[in-house]
């Protein structure tokens, strides 16, 4: 492995010990981005100068004997809905084009304090509404494993940046699956923490009762370190849990002996056979590691998608009312204030965002409120109760992350409902506010382009159950290597058989 291309923890250790410089590590990644991101389009903005300046200051601190922090000199990519002071933050919407936040998200300050170096802002579905990154106003990101496929969404740029080797770490936001689903489709680790674990201060709001920031990484250990850095109480976010982040790194090697793990029946319904196969292999591997694994029913999770697509648009319609042509970003001049407001929003928002605002406004309107929004909230409560009942018998649950592997660009854009179905496995835990993560676990069947795309297995845990979740995630990661090897062996054998038969 190239010395500069190490996983985050090793890279930080090498930089802290002075073995390699932060500047050389950052330069290496910037040059990779410059040569290869034209075809992937993970970034909407690369911060060459800022990154090199930050890396220089890390090196200066190492030289004077200071400790620059656990992520010293580690390049990181940020989803472009995280506020960076003085640096354009667009949510990949025309309406915020050119807007420079006067303040910084708490996670960004925590990253800088830990020595991480922000190298750029990544592409997303406009205002994080989507499952493919095709709803960005600034172009589509491509899946590094197959450029004709989507990277998933909405944090597709962050997932692709890590999968392409542009940065060992990235941050995304997850409202209904936007970290986990792209992580699965791009073959990287993605974590949605418990609601309230990570400060949302400076995350541009989509659906405030669901939004959470979380890590992307190439390994469970790197994701744990990143979550330790960004997590923990923040008085600037009223929903922030007043507890310190536990050490997750310590739990990783503990295995799953004696754990009780449930396979969520409802979330396995209708998933493609290649994904289902990997999930059952994951169950067998957990049993092999000494856990008891049983199927469990979380009945109300069947209605998760319907409830989510009322609650999230309802909150979005309210949150996005602030883009009025007066306070942020673009303005389309008109004869009076109301006309200006209409013209700005008509020109500034894309089709999916307008669809959500209309759906949400309708669900909240007098006469329909109880039938739609109120009912969705009741379903949300049932989902929480059903999960809590399952956790009386199980320490953690597993499920597929996405019903399919990465799909062709353009194949779901004509049918919003089909696109929404991409989130069927991730929204239930979002509605419950529980933590969940996606761990790469082998690959799917060979696609039309002769490529086997990554599969992610989802690990779910009760609220504040990150330690358990990471323990299971680390175990699955350790056995996934064997799965990858057996896939390679199978492919070789079938090649050998074909050439013998042919
Ligand atoms: N794909 C889901 C949606 O479009 C989830 C988005 C997200 O988590 N930000 O709402």
mmCIF file with all atom_site columns, C-alpha atoms in Angstrom, residues 296-408:
data_model
loop_
_atom_site.group_PDB
_atom_site.id
_atom_site.type_symbol
_atom_site.label_atom_id
_atom_site.label_alt_id
_atom_site.label_comp_id
_atom_site.label_asym_id
_atom_site.label_entity_id
_atom_site.label_seq_id
_atom_site.pdbx_PDB_ins_code
_atom_site.Cartn_x
_atom_site.Cartn_y
_atom_site.Cartn_z
_atom_site.occupancy
_atom_site.B_iso_or_equiv
_atom_site.pdbx_formal_charge
_atom_site.auth_seq_id
_atom_site.auth_comp_id
_atom_site.auth_asym_id
_atom_site.auth_atom_id
_atom_site.pdbx_PDB_model_num
ATOM 1   C CA . UNK A 1 296 ? -37.796 -11.446 14.451  1.00 0.00 ? 296 UNK A CA 1
ATOM 2   C CA . UNK A 1 297 ? -40.876 -9.537  13.383  1.00 0.00 ? 297 UNK A CA 1
ATOM 3   C CA . UNK A 1 298 ? -41.079 -5.737  13.714  1.00 0.00 ? 298 UNK A CA 1
ATOM 4   C CA . UNK A 1 299 ? -44.624 -5.569  12.288  1.00 0.00 ? 299 UNK A CA 1
ATOM 5   C CA . UNK A 1 300 ? -45.132 -1.798  11.992  1.00 0.00 ? 300 UNK A CA 1
ATOM 6   C CA . UNK A 1 301 ? -41.881 -1.403  10.056  1.00 0.00 ? 301 UNK A CA 1
ATOM 7   C CA . UNK A 1 302 ? -43.970 -2.402  6.991   1.00 0.00 ? 302 UNK A CA 1
ATOM 8   C CA . UNK A 1 303 ? -45.550 1.028   7.169   1.00 0.00 ? 303 UNK A CA 1
ATOM 9   C CA . UNK A 1 304 ? -42.242 2.843   7.658   1.00 0.00 ? 304 UNK A CA 1
ATOM 10  C CA . UNK A 1 305 ? -41.925 4.070   4.107   1.00 0.00 ? 305 UNK A CA 1
ATOM 11  C CA . UNK A 1 306 ? -45.504 5.455   4.000   1.00 0.00 ? 306 UNK A CA 1
ATOM 12  C CA . UNK A 1 307 ? -45.094 7.237   7.329   1.00 0.00 ? 307 UNK A CA 1
ATOM 13  C CA . UNK A 1 308 ? -41.670 8.597   6.380   1.00 0.00 ? 308 UNK A CA 1
ATOM 14  C CA . UNK A 1 309 ? -42.896 10.046  3.083   1.00 0.00 ? 309 UNK A CA 1
ATOM 15  C CA . UNK A 1 310 ? -45.491 12.077  4.998   1.00 0.00 ? 310 UNK A CA 1
ATOM 16  C CA . UNK A 1 311 ? -43.421 13.128  8.018   1.00 0.00 ? 311 UNK A CA 1
ATOM 17  C CA . UNK A 1 312 ? -40.224 14.053  6.140   1.00 0.00 ? 312 UNK A CA 1
ATOM 18  C CA . UNK A 1 313 ? -41.968 16.174  3.456   1.00 0.00 ? 313 UNK A CA 1
ATOM 19  C CA . UNK A 1 314 ? -44.152 17.820  6.145   1.00 0.00 ? 314 UNK A CA 1
ATOM 20  C CA . UNK A 1 315 ? -41.071 18.930  8.077   1.00 0.00 ? 315 UNK A CA 1
ATOM 21  C CA . UNK A 1 316 ? -39.288 19.872  4.854   1.00 0.00 ? 316 UNK A CA 1
ATOM 22  C CA . UNK A 1 317 ? -42.156 22.086  3.713   1.00 0.00 ? 317 UNK A CA 1
ATOM 23  C CA . UNK A 1 318 ? -41.777 24.041  6.938   1.00 0.00 ? 318 UNK A CA 1
ATOM 24  C CA . UNK A 1 319 ? -37.948 24.103  7.007   1.00 0.00 ? 319 UNK A CA 1
ATOM 25  C CA . UNK A 1 320 ? -37.655 25.232  3.399   1.00 0.00 ? 320 UNK A CA 1
ATOM 26  C CA . UNK A 1 321 ? -40.037 28.165  3.876   1.00 0.00 ? 321 UNK A CA 1
ATOM 27  C CA . UNK A 1 322 ? -36.984 30.227  4.853   1.00 0.00 ? 322 UNK A CA 1
ATOM 28  C CA . UNK A 1 323 ? -35.692 30.328  1.251   1.00 0.00 ? 323 UNK A CA 1
ATOM 29  C CA . UNK A 1 324 ? -37.650 33.393  0.285   1.00 0.00 ? 324 UNK A CA 1
ATOM 30  C CA . UNK A 1 325 ? -35.187 35.332  -1.839  1.00 0.00 ? 325 UNK A CA 1
ATOM 31  C CA . UNK A 1 326 ? -34.506 37.717  1.051   1.00 0.00 ? 326 UNK A CA 1
ATOM 32  C CA . UNK A 1 327 ? -32.324 35.936  3.548   1.00 0.00 ? 327 UNK A CA 1
ATOM 33  C CA . UNK A 1 328 ? -30.150 33.457  1.638   1.00 0.00 ? 328 UNK A CA 1
ATOM 34  C CA . UNK A 1 329 ? -28.591 32.878  -1.761  1.00 0.00 ? 329 UNK A CA 1
ATOM 35  C CA . UNK A 1 330 ? -30.351 33.676  -5.002  1.00 0.00 ? 330 UNK A CA 1
ATOM 36  C CA . UNK A 1 331 ? -33.120 36.147  -5.760  1.00 0.00 ? 331 UNK A CA 1
ATOM 37  C CA . UNK A 1 332 ? -35.190 36.507  -8.920  1.00 0.00 ? 332 UNK A CA 1
ATOM 38  C CA . UNK A 1 333 ? -36.204 40.184  -9.053  1.00 0.00 ? 333 UNK A CA 1
ATOM 39  C CA . UNK A 1 334 ? -39.886 40.925  -9.540  1.00 0.00 ? 334 UNK A CA 1
ATOM 40  C CA . UNK A 1 335 ? -42.403 43.754  -9.235  1.00 0.00 ? 335 UNK A CA 1
ATOM 41  C CA . UNK A 1 336 ? -43.225 43.169  -5.554  1.00 0.00 ? 336 UNK A CA 1
ATOM 42  C CA . UNK A 1 337 ? -42.127 41.037  -2.620  1.00 0.00 ? 337 UNK A CA 1
ATOM 43  C CA . UNK A 1 338 ? -44.688 38.264  -3.065  1.00 0.00 ? 338 UNK A CA 1
ATOM 44  C CA . UNK A 1 339 ? -43.961 37.963  -6.795  1.00 0.00 ? 339 UNK A CA 1
ATOM 45  C CA . UNK A 1 340 ? -40.230 37.964  -6.039  1.00 0.00 ? 340 UNK A CA 1
ATOM 46  C CA . UNK A 1 341 ? -40.731 35.208  -3.487  1.00 0.00 ? 341 UNK A CA 1
ATOM 47  C CA . UNK A 1 342 ? -42.695 33.074  -5.962  1.00 0.00 ? 342 UNK A CA 1
ATOM 48  C CA . UNK A 1 343 ? -40.272 33.698  -8.826  1.00 0.00 ? 343 UNK A CA 1
ATOM 49  C CA . UNK A 1 344 ? -37.238 32.895  -6.652  1.00 0.00 ? 344 UNK A CA 1
ATOM 50  C CA . UNK A 1 345 ? -38.688 29.630  -5.342  1.00 0.00 ? 345 UNK A CA 1
ATOM 51  C CA . UNK A 1 346 ? -39.937 28.608  -8.790  1.00 0.00 ? 346 UNK A CA 1
ATOM 52  C CA . UNK A 1 347 ? -36.510 29.144  -10.346 1.00 0.00 ? 347 UNK A CA 1
ATOM 53  C CA . UNK A 1 348 ? -34.424 28.076  -7.352  1.00 0.00 ? 348 UNK A CA 1
ATOM 54  C CA . UNK A 1 349 ? -35.887 24.697  -6.351  1.00 0.00 ? 349 UNK A CA 1
ATOM 55  C CA . UNK A 1 350 ? -35.669 21.544  -8.452  1.00 0.00 ? 350 UNK A CA 1
ATOM 56  C CA . UNK A 1 351 ? -38.557 19.219  -9.276  1.00 0.00 ? 351 UNK A CA 1
ATOM 57  C CA . UNK A 1 352 ? -38.155 16.766  -6.368  1.00 0.00 ? 352 UNK A CA 1
ATOM 58  C CA . UNK A 1 353 ? -37.861 19.534  -3.783  1.00 0.00 ? 353 UNK A CA 1
ATOM 59  C CA . UNK A 1 354 ? -41.018 21.162  -5.133  1.00 0.00 ? 354 UNK A CA 1
ATOM 60  C CA . UNK A 1 355 ? -42.792 17.786  -5.024  1.00 0.00 ? 355 UNK A CA 1
ATOM 61  C CA . UNK A 1 356 ? -41.835 17.362  -1.343  1.00 0.00 ? 356 UNK A CA 1
ATOM 62  C CA . UNK A 1 357 ? -42.882 20.899  -0.426  1.00 0.00 ? 357 UNK A CA 1
ATOM 63  C CA . UNK A 1 358 ? -46.280 20.322  -2.033  1.00 0.00 ? 358 UNK A CA 1
ATOM 64  C CA . UNK A 1 359 ? -46.746 16.873  -0.489  1.00 0.00 ? 359 UNK A CA 1
ATOM 65  C CA . UNK A 1 360 ? -45.740 18.187  2.911   1.00 0.00 ? 360 UNK A CA 1
ATOM 66  C CA . UNK A 1 361 ? -47.912 21.285  2.717   1.00 0.00 ? 361 UNK A CA 1
ATOM 67  C CA . UNK A 1 362 ? -50.860 19.115  1.702   1.00 0.00 ? 362 UNK A CA 1
ATOM 68  C CA . UNK A 1 363 ? -50.271 16.636  4.552   1.00 0.00 ? 363 UNK A CA 1
ATOM 69  C CA . UNK A 1 364 ? -50.224 19.521  7.045   1.00 0.00 ? 364 UNK A CA 1
ATOM 70  C CA . UNK A 1 365 ? -53.180 21.435  5.669   1.00 0.00 ? 365 UNK A CA 1
ATOM 71  C CA . UNK A 1 366 ? -56.350 21.959  7.687   1.00 0.00 ? 366 UNK A CA 1
ATOM 72  C CA . UNK A 1 367 ? -58.763 19.124  6.971   1.00 0.00 ? 367 UNK A CA 1
ATOM 73  C CA . UNK A 1 368 ? -56.033 16.654  6.005   1.00 0.00 ? 368 UNK A CA 1
ATOM 74  C CA . UNK A 1 369 ? -53.691 17.049  8.980   1.00 0.00 ? 369 UNK A CA 1
ATOM 75  C CA . UNK A 1 370 ? -55.219 14.256  11.096  1.00 0.00 ? 370 UNK A CA 1
ATOM 76  C CA . UNK A 1 371 ? -55.725 11.904  8.157   1.00 0.00 ? 371 UNK A CA 1
ATOM 77  C CA . UNK A 1 372 ? -52.144 12.167  6.915   1.00 0.00 ? 372 UNK A CA 1
ATOM 78  C CA . UNK A 1 373 ? -49.602 13.818  9.220   1.00 0.00 ? 373 UNK A CA 1
ATOM 79  C CA . UNK A 1 374 ? -51.351 12.800  12.450  1.00 0.00 ? 374 UNK A CA 1
ATOM 80  C CA . UNK A 1 375 ? -51.744 9.223   11.293  1.00 0.00 ? 375 UNK A CA 1
ATOM 81  C CA . UNK A 1 376 ? -48.117 9.035   10.189  1.00 0.00 ? 376 UNK A CA 1
ATOM 82  C CA . UNK A 1 377 ? -47.053 10.156  13.677  1.00 0.00 ? 377 UNK A CA 1
ATOM 83  C CA . UNK A 1 378 ? -49.127 7.354   15.185  1.00 0.00 ? 378 UNK A CA 1
ATOM 84  C CA . UNK A 1 379 ? -47.447 4.840   12.884  1.00 0.00 ? 379 UNK A CA 1
ATOM 85  C CA . UNK A 1 380 ? -44.094 6.262   13.999  1.00 0.00 ? 380 UNK A CA 1
ATOM 86  C CA . UNK A 1 381 ? -45.022 5.511   17.623  1.00 0.00 ? 381 UNK A CA 1
ATOM 87  C CA . UNK A 1 382 ? -46.030 1.946   16.694  1.00 0.00 ? 382 UNK A CA 1
ATOM 88  C CA . UNK A 1 383 ? -42.670 1.451   14.974  1.00 0.00 ? 383 UNK A CA 1
ATOM 89  C CA . UNK A 1 384 ? -40.813 2.657   18.078  1.00 0.00 ? 384 UNK A CA 1
ATOM 90  C CA . UNK A 1 385 ? -42.867 0.309   20.267  1.00 0.00 ? 385 UNK A CA 1
ATOM 91  C CA . UNK A 1 386 ? -42.304 -2.656  17.961  1.00 0.00 ? 386 UNK A CA 1
ATOM 92  C CA . UNK A 1 387 ? -38.547 -2.051  17.886  1.00 0.00 ? 387 UNK A CA 1
ATOM 93  C CA . UNK A 1 388 ? -38.432 -1.687  21.660  1.00 0.00 ? 388 UNK A CA 1
ATOM 94  C CA . UNK A 1 389 ? -40.304 -4.970  22.021  1.00 0.00 ? 389 UNK A CA 1
ATOM 95  C CA . UNK A 1 390 ? -37.760 -6.659  19.718  1.00 0.00 ? 390 UNK A CA 1
ATOM 96  C CA . UNK A 1 391 ? -34.900 -5.243  21.792  1.00 0.00 ? 391 UNK A CA 1
ATOM 97  C CA . UNK A 1 392 ? -36.304 -6.900  24.908  1.00 0.00 ? 392 UNK A CA 1
ATOM 98  C CA . UNK A 1 393 ? -35.144 -10.163 23.313  1.00 0.00 ? 393 UNK A CA 1
ATOM 99  C CA . UNK A 1 394 ? -32.261 -9.076  21.109  1.00 0.00 ? 394 UNK A CA 1
ATOM 100 C CA . UNK A 1 395 ? -29.102 -7.010  21.586  1.00 0.00 ? 395 UNK A CA 1
ATOM 101 C CA . UNK A 1 396 ? -28.960 -5.980  17.943  1.00 0.00 ? 396 UNK A CA 1
ATOM 102 C CA . UNK A 1 397 ? -30.823 -6.587  14.701  1.00 0.00 ? 397 UNK A CA 1
ATOM 103 C CA . UNK A 1 398 ? -29.633 -7.116  11.169  1.00 0.00 ? 398 UNK A CA 1
ATOM 104 C CA . UNK A 1 399 ? -31.266 -6.480  7.795   1.00 0.00 ? 399 UNK A CA 1
ATOM 105 C CA . UNK A 1 400 ? -30.314 -5.598  4.251   1.00 0.00 ? 400 UNK A CA 1
ATOM 106 C CA . UNK A 1 401 ? -29.304 -1.934  3.848   1.00 0.00 ? 401 UNK A CA 1
ATOM 107 C CA . UNK A 1 402 ? -30.708 -1.570  0.337   1.00 0.00 ? 402 UNK A CA 1
ATOM 108 C CA . UNK A 1 403 ? -33.110 -3.889  -1.499  1.00 0.00 ? 403 UNK A CA 1
ATOM 109 C CA . UNK A 1 404 ? -30.775 -3.967  -4.524  1.00 0.00 ? 404 UNK A CA 1
ATOM 110 C CA . UNK A 1 405 ? -27.183 -3.204  -5.446  1.00 0.00 ? 405 UNK A CA 1
ATOM 111 C CA . UNK A 1 406 ? -26.436 0.054   -7.311  1.00 0.00 ? 406 UNK A CA 1
ATOM 112 C CA . UNK A 1 407 ? -28.825 0.693   -10.205 1.00 0.00 ? 407 UNK A CA 1
ATOM 113 C CA . UNK A 1 408 ? -28.262 2.297   -13.611 1.00 0.00 ? 408 UNK A CA 1
#
